[in-house]
CSV table of C-alpha atoms in Angstrom, one decimal:
chain,number,residue,atom,x,y,z
A,100,MET,CA,129.1,0.6,19.1
A,101,THR,CA,132.4,-1.0,19.9
A,102,ASP,CA,133.8,-2.5,23.1
A,103,THR,CA,137.5,-2.1,22.1
A,104,ARG,CA,138.6,1.5,22.1
A,105,THR,CA,141.8,3.5,22.5
A,106,ALA,CA,141.5,6.2,25.2
A,107,GLY,CA,143.4,9.1,23.7
A,108,HIS,CA,146.8,8.0,22.5
A,109,GLY,CA,147.6,5.7,25.4
A,110,ARG,CA,145.7,2.8,26.9
A,111,PHE,CA,143.8,0.1,25.0
A,112,ASP,CA,140.5,-1.0,26.6
A,113,ILE,CA,140.0,-4.6,25.5
A,114,ASP,CA,136.8,-6.1,26.8
A,115,ALA,CA,136.2,-9.8,27.4
A,116,PRO,CA,134.6,-10.7,24.0
A,117,HIS,CA,137.5,-9.2,22.1
A,118,ARG,CA,140.1,-10.8,24.4
A,119,GLU,CA,138.5,-14.2,24.0
A,120,LEU,CA,138.3,-13.9,20.2
A,121,LEU,CA,142.0,-12.8,20.0
A,122,ASP,CA,143.1,-15.6,22.3
A,123,GLN,CA,141.2,-18.1,20.1
A,124,VAL,CA,142.2,-16.8,16.7
A,125,LEU,CA,145.8,-15.6,17.3
A,126,ASP,CA,147.1,-18.5,19.3
A,127,ARG,CA,150.1,-20.6,18.3
A,128,TRP,CA,148.3,-23.3,16.3
A,129,SER,CA,145.6,-21.1,14.8
A,130,LEU,CA,148.2,-19.0,13.1
A,131,HIS,CA,149.8,-22.1,11.6
A,132,VAL,CA,146.4,-23.4,10.4
A,133,LEU,CA,145.5,-20.1,8.9
A,134,ASN,CA,148.8,-19.9,7.2
A,135,GLU,CA,148.2,-23.3,5.6
A,136,LEU,CA,144.5,-22.6,4.7
A,137,CYS,CA,145.3,-19.2,3.2
A,138,GLU,CA,147.2,-21.1,0.5
A,139,ALA,CA,144.7,-23.8,-0.2
A,140,PRO,CA,141.9,-25.9,1.4
A,141,ALA,CA,143.3,-29.0,3.2
A,142,ARG,CA,142.2,-32.2,4.9
A,143,PHE,CA,143.0,-32.9,8.5
A,144,ASN,CA,145.9,-35.2,7.8
A,145,HIS,CA,147.5,-32.8,5.4
A,146,LEU,CA,147.4,-30.1,8.1
A,147,ARG,CA,149.0,-32.6,10.6
A,148,ARG,CA,151.8,-33.2,8.1
A,149,ARG,CA,152.3,-29.5,7.4
A,150,ILE,CA,152.4,-28.7,11.1
A,151,PRO,CA,154.3,-31.6,12.6
A,152,ALA,CA,154.6,-30.2,16.1
A,153,VAL,CA,150.8,-30.0,16.7
A,154,THR,CA,149.1,-33.0,18.3
A,155,GLN,CA,145.9,-34.5,16.9
A,156,LYS,CA,144.0,-33.2,20.0
A,157,SER,CA,145.3,-29.6,19.6
A,158,LEU,CA,144.7,-29.5,15.9
A,159,THR,CA,141.1,-30.8,16.4
A,160,ALA,CA,140.5,-28.2,19.1
A,161,THR,CA,142.0,-25.4,17.0
A,162,LEU,CA,139.9,-26.3,13.9
A,163,ARG,CA,136.8,-26.3,16.0
A,164,ARG,CA,137.5,-22.9,17.6
A,165,LEU,CA,138.3,-21.4,14.1
A,166,GLU,CA,135.1,-22.9,12.7
A,167,ARG,CA,133.0,-21.7,15.7
A,168,ASN,CA,134.3,-18.2,15.1
A,169,GLY,CA,133.5,-18.3,11.4
A,170,ILE,CA,137.1,-18.2,10.3
A,171,VAL,CA,137.3,-21.7,8.9
A,172,GLU,CA,134.6,-23.9,7.4
A,173,ARG,CA,134.4,-27.7,7.4
A,174,VAL,CA,133.2,-29.1,4.1
A,175,THR,CA,132.2,-32.7,3.6
A,176,LEU,CA,133.4,-34.0,0.3
A,177,SER,CA,131.3,-36.5,-1.7
A,178,THR,CA,134.1,-39.0,-2.2
A,179,ARG,CA,134.3,-42.7,-1.3
A,180,PRO,CA,135.1,-42.9,1.6
A,181,VAL,CA,133.6,-39.6,2.7
A,182,ALA,CA,136.2,-37.0,3.5
A,183,VAL,CA,136.3,-33.6,5.2
A,184,GLU,CA,138.2,-30.6,4.0
A,185,TYR,CA,138.9,-27.4,5.8
A,186,ARG,CA,138.7,-24.0,4.0
A,187,ILE,CA,139.3,-20.5,5.1
A,188,THR,CA,136.0,-18.4,4.9
A,189,PRO,CA,135.6,-15.0,3.4
A,190,LEU,CA,135.6,-13.6,7.0
A,191,GLY,CA,138.8,-15.6,7.7
A,192,LYS,CA,140.5,-14.0,4.7
A,193,THR,CA,140.0,-10.6,6.3
A,194,ILE,CA,142.3,-11.5,9.2
A,195,ARG,CA,145.4,-11.8,7.0
A,196,PRO,CA,146.1,-8.0,6.7
A,197,PRO,CA,146.1,-7.3,10.4
A,198,VAL,CA,148.2,-10.4,11.1
A,199,GLU,CA,150.7,-9.3,8.4
A,200,ALA,CA,150.8,-5.8,10.0
A,201,ILE,CA,151.7,-7.3,13.4
A,202,LEU,CA,154.3,-9.6,11.8
A,203,GLY,CA,155.7,-6.5,10.0
A,204,TRP,CA,155.9,-4.6,13.2
A,205,ALA,CA,157.7,-7.5,14.9
A,206,SER,CA,160.2,-7.8,12.0
A,207,GLU,CA,160.9,-4.1,12.1
A,208,HIS,CA,161.4,-4.0,15.9
A,209,MET,CA,163.0,-7.4,16.4
A,210,PRO,CA,166.5,-5.9,17.0
A,211,ALA,CA,165.2,-3.6,19.8
A,212,ILE,CA,163.2,-6.5,21.2
A,213,ASP,CA,166.3,-8.7,21.2
A,214,GLU,CA,168.3,-6.0,23.0
A,215,ALA,CA,165.5,-5.6,25.6
A,216,ARG,CA,165.5,-9.4,26.2
A,217,GLU,CA,169.2,-9.5,26.6
A,218,ARG,CA,169.2,-6.6,29.1
A,219,TYR,CA,166.4,-8.3,31.1
A,220,ASP,CA,168.1,-11.7,31.1
A,221,ALA,CA,171.4,-10.1,32.1
A,222,ALA,CA,169.7,-8.2,35.0
A,223,LEU,CA,167.9,-11.4,36.0
A,224,ASP,CA,171.1,-13.4,36.0
A,225,ALA,CA,172.9,-10.7,38.0
A,226,GLU,CA,170.1,-10.5,40.6
A,227,MET,CA,169.9,-14.3,40.9
A,228,LEU,CA,173.6,-14.4,41.5
A,229,SER,CA,173.3,-11.7,44.2
A,230,GLY,CA,170.4,-13.6,45.8
A,231,SER,CA,167.8,-10.9,45.5
A,232,GLY,CA,165.4,-13.2,43.5
A,233,GLY,CA,164.6,-11.4,40.3
A,234,PRO,CA,164.1,-8.1,38.4
A,235,ALA,CA,162.4,-5.4,40.4
A,236,GLN,CA,158.8,-5.1,39.5
A,237,SER,CA,157.1,-1.7,39.3
A,238,GLY,CA,153.7,-1.5,40.8
């Protein structure tokens, strides 16, 4: 039984558990962390150096979410002083192919996306200049 299904060839039905998981695993910082950990296990400060824009608070929250979802594991190393290392789990490794597929789709369609953005922005600029307040929204 699955909660996520495609009705015919059109609409996706994405239920709450799937939406929550996708929000937690495919957010901005999670993708950076996964990219790093797919290469090799890393300690917290190594991840901070490799992802300089992330704050300590955001990185901590991201690692906890990924660990909670079974994507990353936290391993205590028997060193002096004791250290912690983060590793991608076998389950976490299975997320790479779908992410690569989405990135491939984005690369393939980026010219069309850029054109759509330019059209939208031009229409928005024109409407703001005319005082109508923004692109018409279809309901």
